[in-house]
Amino acid sequence: MRIGPPASCGLQAAGWARTHDFRLPRRQHVLTTNSTLGREKALENLTLASHVDAINWNRVVDPIDDEVWDRLTGNFWLPEKVPLSNDIQSWATLTDDEKTLTMRVFTGLTLLDTIQGTVGAISLIPDAVTPHEEAVLTNIAFMESVHAKSYSSIFSTLCSTKEIDEAFRWSRENKYLQSKADIILSYYRGDDPLKRKVASTLLESFLFYSGFYLPMYWSAHAKLTNTADLIRLIIRDEAVHGYYIGYKYQKGLESQPEERKQELKDYTMNLMFELYENEVAYTHDLYDPVGLSEDCKMFLHYNANKALMNLGYEAMFPKEVTKVNPAILAALSPGSDENHDFFSGSGSSYVIGKAENTEDDDWDF
Amino acid sequence: MLLVYFSANSEYTHRFVAKLRHPAVRLPTLTKEPTLRVDEPFVLVTPTYGAGRNRGAVPKQVIKFLNVEENRRHLVGVIGAGNTNFGMDYCRAAFKVAAKCQVPLMYRVELLGTQEDVDAVNLGLDKLCASSLKTAM
């Protein structure tokens, strides 16, 4: 691949739908968004371990590493397994504006996954405290690349090359999307390992959701349902990633003095606000034409709370602004809209589920 | 109302339970450790483990605890802890225990739980204490 000067100031979404175009100057964007820095400078900043011990999975220091590895590998999937072509008819029922919106949302998500796969997860590896954590992070990085590629599978199934190129051009030029990428990348390049984990968790658990909202909305309206199945696989992965990186942040925080803990909490809240303001602007930019901005913002608040909880902090947004549309919640997690609040009713009408065969073979009773 | 809960080292469920004003005992984190004996009515709080192809949804420590018949006899209901991002698997362990033991799934909470969750569960457990209890079969 030719390493050339960047065409624009920001990181680009990896354009797998145009694999014929090898002139995309991608690699040095990954290492720096500053166009004055060349490849040599980027390599100078690259830190590689000087000594590596063979990883022994029979001596796991932190059982969470082992659990998360099992979970991630158990969840492994590829976009080729999802019958996306069944959505071609449904795609044809969308208006031009709806198609444009959908493609823009997906290029935005592609950019985030590209960042996380090529910079974010990788940037956490030098800070890992166990060799197993390093291994988990390589899995996370790889799956982010699978996610990024899967959007291109959607595009190549549903859209023309011209439409795809236009959507990628939009992703390079949209100021809110580029701002989102710039904010996150600046923290990945910083020298504070715990701050990197905060930025990474907020990306995994918050920044994706302005985009994930749309396929859940389509799914709730019985449109692009196979695409939604694929997105749900991504959402499931991101939940594990956010949980894991957030957990490692909290482990790292334990040994810090009180003053530093407070500094990091303040930093987290400030970064959340900075990203939130940008997300709101991005959401209006995308969804105002179809009148969905307010509905989407409820989903953002709900996920912002969950991102903070992944970092061990209490929820920030009150319930009045986190009332996610039940149809969106049901699209995300079937059955989650059903009332399982036994306490709020009399309880007398509650129907207990029929005994099911559990897959756990070591129940004795 | 007594709560019996399992929480992995990530401490999510532990932190939710700690915010409640009802007494709680934690199941051992390691499966090889001896499980608890409970001789009064209790509500179980459990996260969902793995739920992938490699492992069952119900944490092994919860299974070990419920395999003790006298423990199971005192089970009144289940509260699930989880994350809706897991789709169909959201609170799967709590569903499984509720169905298997024929007790209600009383509430579901995400991650550390919000203040609204804490209030709802506290009140619900208060009411439960005041009512006559139907325990697991």
mmCIF file of N, CA and C in Angstrom, chain B residues 6-73:
data_model
loop_
_atom_site.group_PDB
_atom_site.id
_atom_site.type_symbol
_atom_site.label_atom_id
_atom_site.label_comp_id
_atom_site.label_asym_id
_atom_site.label_seq_id
_atom_site.Cartn_x
_atom_site.Cartn_y
_atom_site.Cartn_z
ATOM 1 N N PHE B 6 -25.033 -13.963 43.934
ATOM 2 C CA PHE B 6 -23.715 -14.279 43.392
ATOM 3 C C PHE B 6 -23.216 -13.065 42.619
ATOM 4 N N SER B 7 -21.951 -12.759 42.782
ATOM 5 C CA SER B 7 -21.348 -11.691 41.998
ATOM 6 C C SER B 7 -19.929 -12.109 41.647
ATOM 7 N N ALA B 8 -19.581 -12.016 40.378
ATOM 8 C CA ALA B 8 -18.215 -12.330 39.954
ATOM 9 C C ALA B 8 -17.281 -11.215 40.423
ATOM 10 N N ASN B 9 -16.012 -11.364 40.133
ATOM 11 C CA ASN B 9 -15.027 -10.370 40.580
ATOM 12 C C ASN B 9 -15.277 -8.978 40.022
ATOM 13 N N SER B 10 -16.092 -8.884 38.985
ATOM 14 C CA SER B 10 -16.381 -7.559 38.418
ATOM 15 C C SER B 10 -17.277 -6.752 39.354
ATOM 16 N N GLU B 11 -17.924 -7.419 40.318
ATOM 17 C CA GLU B 11 -18.630 -6.764 41.437
ATOM 18 C C GLU B 11 -19.919 -6.026 41.062
ATOM 19 N N TYR B 12 -20.414 -6.151 39.837
ATOM 20 C CA TYR B 12 -21.630 -5.416 39.450
ATOM 21 C C TYR B 12 -22.795 -5.749 40.373
ATOM 22 N N THR B 13 -23.091 -7.060 40.491
ATOM 23 C CA THR B 13 -24.244 -7.475 41.289
ATOM 24 C C THR B 13 -24.021 -7.128 42.756
ATOM 25 N N HIS B 14 -22.789 -7.276 43.198
ATOM 26 C CA HIS B 14 -22.452 -6.910 44.580
ATOM 27 C C HIS B 14 -22.784 -5.446 44.842
ATOM 28 N N ARG B 15 -22.426 -4.600 43.896
ATOM 29 C CA ARG B 15 -22.654 -3.165 44.108
ATOM 30 C C ARG B 15 -24.132 -2.822 44.072
ATOM 31 N N PHE B 16 -24.896 -3.531 43.252
ATOM 32 C CA PHE B 16 -26.344 -3.301 43.249
ATOM 33 C C PHE B 16 -26.931 -3.724 44.593
ATOM 34 N N VAL B 17 -26.591 -4.913 45.035
ATOM 35 C CA VAL B 17 -27.160 -5.443 46.284
ATOM 36 C C VAL B 17 -26.764 -4.553 47.467
ATOM 37 N N ALA B 18 -25.545 -4.019 47.429
ATOM 38 C CA ALA B 18 -25.063 -3.178 48.527
ATOM 39 C C ALA B 18 -25.890 -1.894 48.665
ATOM 40 N N LYS B 19 -26.557 -1.504 47.581
ATOM 41 C CA LYS B 19 -27.368 -0.282 47.636
ATOM 42 C C LYS B 19 -28.753 -0.542 48.235
ATOM 43 N N LEU B 20 -29.117 -1.811 48.388
ATOM 44 C CA LEU B 20 -30.428 -2.152 48.939
ATOM 45 C C LEU B 20 -30.361 -2.123 50.461
ATOM 46 N N ARG B 21 -31.506 -1.892 51.110
ATOM 47 C CA ARG B 21 -31.473 -1.845 52.570
ATOM 48 C C ARG B 21 -31.904 -3.163 53.204
ATOM 49 N N HIS B 22 -31.870 -4.234 52.434
ATOM 50 C CA HIS B 22 -32.210 -5.554 52.976
ATOM 51 C C HIS B 22 -30.927 -6.364 53.200
ATOM 52 N N PRO B 23 -30.946 -7.248 54.217
ATOM 53 C CA PRO B 23 -29.725 -8.019 54.498
ATOM 54 C C PRO B 23 -29.375 -8.940 53.333
ATOM 55 N N ALA B 24 -28.089 -9.124 53.105
ATOM 56 C CA ALA B 24 -27.680 -9.934 51.953
ATOM 57 C C ALA B 24 -26.472 -10.775 52.299
ATOM 58 N N VAL B 25 -26.448 -11.995 51.770
ATOM 59 C CA VAL B 25 -25.244 -12.826 51.887
ATOM 60 C C VAL B 25 -24.765 -13.197 50.485
ATOM 61 N N ARG B 26 -23.455 -13.194 50.336
ATOM 62 C CA ARG B 26 -22.858 -13.451 49.024
ATOM 63 C C ARG B 26 -22.418 -14.898 48.928
ATOM 64 N N LEU B 27 -22.722 -15.530 47.819
ATOM 65 C CA LEU B 27 -22.247 -16.890 47.586
ATOM 66 C C LEU B 27 -20.746 -16.851 47.325
ATOM 67 N N PRO B 28 -20.036 -17.927 47.673
ATOM 68 C CA PRO B 28 -18.586 -17.938 47.428
ATOM 69 C C PRO B 28 -18.292 -17.703 45.939
ATOM 70 N N THR B 29 -17.232 -16.954 45.674
ATOM 71 C CA THR B 29 -16.887 -16.655 44.284
ATOM 72 C C THR B 29 -16.352 -17.894 43.581
ATOM 73 N N LEU B 30 -15.612 -18.700 44.330
ATOM 74 C CA LEU B 30 -15.024 -19.894 43.725
ATOM 75 C C LEU B 30 -15.948 -21.094 43.900
ATOM 76 N N THR B 31 -16.138 -21.823 42.811
ATOM 77 C CA THR B 31 -17.055 -22.971 42.841
ATOM 78 C C THR B 31 -16.583 -24.052 43.806
ATOM 79 N N LYS B 32 -15.277 -24.178 43.970
ATOM 80 C CA LYS B 32 -14.756 -25.269 44.799
ATOM 81 C C LYS B 32 -14.986 -25.020 46.289
ATOM 82 N N GLU B 33 -15.255 -23.791 46.664
ATOM 83 C CA GLU B 33 -15.519 -23.498 48.076
ATOM 84 C C GLU B 33 -16.882 -24.064 48.482
ATOM 85 N N PRO B 34 -17.035 -24.466 49.775
ATOM 86 C CA PRO B 34 -18.332 -24.999 50.210
ATOM 87 C C PRO B 34 -19.420 -23.930 50.081
ATOM 88 N N THR B 35 -20.620 -24.371 49.708
ATOM 89 C CA THR B 35 -21.691 -23.402 49.513
ATOM 90 C C THR B 35 -22.365 -23.085 50.840
ATOM 91 N N LEU B 36 -23.293 -22.143 50.825
ATOM 92 C CA LEU B 36 -23.957 -21.707 52.055
ATOM 93 C C LEU B 36 -25.162 -22.581 52.369
ATOM 94 N N ARG B 37 -25.595 -22.516 53.632
ATOM 95 C CA ARG B 37 -26.869 -23.128 54.039
ATOM 96 C C ARG B 37 -27.771 -21.992 54.520
ATOM 97 N N VAL B 38 -28.961 -21.925 53.972
ATOM 98 C CA VAL B 38 -29.890 -20.868 54.370
ATOM 99 C C VAL B 38 -31.146 -21.520 54.926
ATOM 100 N N ASP B 39 -31.590 -21.051 56.101
ATOM 101 C CA ASP B 39 -32.771 -21.686 56.699
ATOM 102 C C ASP B 39 -33.917 -20.697 56.912
ATOM 103 N N GLU B 40 -33.958 -19.656 56.083
ATOM 104 C CA GLU B 40 -35.096 -18.731 56.122
ATOM 105 C C GLU B 40 -35.417 -18.309 54.683
ATOM 106 N N PRO B 41 -36.634 -17.795 54.466
ATOM 107 C CA PRO B 41 -37.004 -17.396 53.099
ATOM 108 C C PRO B 41 -36.044 -16.346 52.535
ATOM 109 N N PHE B 42 -35.727 -16.473 51.265
ATOM 110 C CA PHE B 42 -34.803 -15.517 50.653
ATOM 111 C C PHE B 42 -35.136 -15.320 49.174
ATOM 112 N N VAL B 43 -34.634 -14.206 48.652
ATOM 113 C CA VAL B 43 -34.724 -13.922 47.215
ATOM 114 C C VAL B 43 -33.311 -14.040 46.650
ATOM 115 N N LEU B 44 -33.193 -14.742 45.531
ATOM 116 C CA LEU B 44 -31.884 -14.925 44.890
ATOM 117 C C LEU B 44 -31.642 -13.808 43.867
ATOM 118 N N VAL B 45 -30.442 -13.237 43.894
ATOM 119 C CA VAL B 45 -30.061 -12.264 42.869
ATOM 120 C C VAL B 45 -28.912 -12.882 42.077
ATOM 121 N N THR B 46 -29.100 -13.020 40.779
ATOM 122 C CA THR B 46 -28.037 -13.658 39.988
ATOM 123 C C THR B 46 -27.797 -12.979 38.648
ATOM 124 N N PRO B 47 -26.536 -12.815 38.303
ATOM 125 C CA PRO B 47 -26.201 -12.392 36.942
ATOM 126 C C PRO B 47 -26.249 -13.609 36.020
ATOM 127 N N THR B 48 -26.080 -13.382 34.748
ATOM 128 C CA THR B 48 -26.035 -14.472 33.782
ATOM 129 C C THR B 48 -24.589 -14.680 33.374
ATOM 130 N N TYR B 49 -24.194 -15.935 33.375
ATOM 131 C CA TYR B 49 -22.795 -16.220 33.089
ATOM 132 C C TYR B 49 -22.622 -16.690 31.656
ATOM 133 N N GLY B 50 -21.716 -16.094 30.954
ATOM 134 C CA GLY B 50 -21.353 -16.584 29.626
ATOM 135 C C GLY B 50 -22.497 -16.612 28.639
ATOM 136 N N ALA B 51 -23.409 -17.529 28.833
ATOM 137 C CA ALA B 51 -24.552 -17.692 27.941
ATOM 138 C C ALA B 51 -24.127 -17.919 26.494
ATOM 139 N N GLY B 52 -22.895 -18.295 26.319
ATOM 140 C CA GLY B 52 -22.435 -18.621 24.971
ATOM 141 C C GLY B 52 -22.520 -20.119 24.752
ATOM 142 N N ARG B 53 -21.841 -20.574 23.735
ATOM 143 C CA ARG B 53 -21.905 -22.003 23.436
ATOM 144 C C ARG B 53 -21.109 -22.832 24.441
ATOM 145 N N ASN B 54 -20.095 -22.164 25.036
ATOM 146 C CA ASN B 54 -19.166 -22.926 25.868
ATOM 147 C C ASN B 54 -19.690 -23.231 27.269
ATOM 148 N N ARG B 55 -20.583 -22.388 27.756
ATOM 149 C CA ARG B 55 -20.977 -22.534 29.148
ATOM 150 C C ARG B 55 -22.474 -22.318 29.325
ATOM 151 N N GLY B 56 -22.994 -22.804 30.445
ATOM 152 C CA GLY B 56 -24.380 -22.569 30.780
ATOM 153 C C GLY B 56 -24.580 -21.154 31.287
ATOM 154 N N ALA B 57 -25.838 -20.732 31.319
ATOM 155 C CA ALA B 57 -26.133 -19.354 31.705
ATOM 156 C C ALA B 57 -26.070 -19.147 33.218
ATOM 157 N N VAL B 58 -26.476 -20.162 33.975
ATOM 158 C CA VAL B 58 -26.554 -20.010 35.428
ATOM 159 C C VAL B 58 -25.160 -20.222 36.032
ATOM 160 N N PRO B 59 -24.684 -19.274 36.830
ATOM 161 C CA PRO B 59 -23.356 -19.440 37.436
ATOM 162 C C PRO B 59 -23.279 -20.751 38.229
ATOM 163 N N LYS B 60 -22.159 -21.434 38.100
ATOM 164 C CA LYS B 60 -21.978 -22.740 38.760
ATOM 165 C C LYS B 60 -22.224 -22.640 40.267
ATOM 166 N N GLN B 61 -21.824 -21.527 40.835
ATOM 167 C CA GLN B 61 -21.956 -21.365 42.276
ATOM 168 C C GLN B 61 -23.421 -21.302 42.684
ATOM 169 N N VAL B 62 -24.253 -20.747 41.804
ATOM 170 C CA VAL B 62 -25.696 -20.675 42.069
ATOM 171 C C VAL B 62 -26.297 -22.075 41.982
ATOM 172 N N ILE B 63 -25.858 -22.834 40.980
ATOM 173 C CA ILE B 63 -26.342 -24.208 40.833
ATOM 174 C C ILE B 63 -25.976 -25.028 42.065
ATOM 175 N N LYS B 64 -24.734 -24.870 42.493
ATOM 176 C CA LYS B 64 -24.263 -25.626 43.662
ATOM 177 C C LYS B 64 -25.113 -25.296 44.892
ATOM 178 N N PHE B 65 -25.419 -24.030 45.049
ATOM 179 C CA PHE B 65 -26.222 -23.571 46.186
ATOM 180 C C PHE B 65 -27.650 -24.130 46.102
ATOM 181 N N LEU B 66 -28.235 -24.093 44.915
ATOM 182 C CA LEU B 66 -29.627 -24.532 44.758
ATOM 183 C C LEU B 66 -29.753 -26.058 44.724
ATOM 184 N N ASN B 67 -28.649 -26.715 44.478
ATOM 185 C CA ASN B 67 -28.692 -28.171 44.519
ATOM 186 C C ASN B 67 -28.910 -28.702 45.942
ATOM 187 N N VAL B 68 -28.705 -27.829 46.915
ATOM 188 C CA VAL B 68 -28.982 -28.209 48.303
ATOM 189 C C VAL B 68 -30.481 -28.026 48.529
ATOM 190 N N GLU B 69 -31.162 -29.130 48.791
ATOM 191 C CA GLU B 69 -32.625 -29.102 48.825
ATOM 192 C C GLU B 69 -33.176 -28.126 49.861
ATOM 193 N N GLU B 70 -32.545 -28.066 51.033
ATOM 194 C CA GLU B 70 -33.097 -27.178 52.078
ATOM 195 C C GLU B 70 -32.917 -25.696 51.695
ATOM 196 N N ASN B 71 -31.901 -25.388 50.940
ATOM 197 C CA ASN B 71 -31.757 -24.020 50.431
ATOM 198 C C ASN B 71 -32.895 -23.704 49.461
ATOM 199 N N ARG B 72 -33.090 -24.621 48.544
ATOM 200 C CA ARG B 72 -34.069 -24.428 47.473
ATOM 201 C C ARG B 72 -35.485 -24.252 48.042
ATOM 202 N N ARG B 73 -35.733 -24.962 49.140
ATOM 203 C CA ARG B 73 -37.058 -24.908 49.758
ATOM 204 C C ARG B 73 -37.408 -23.502 50.241
#
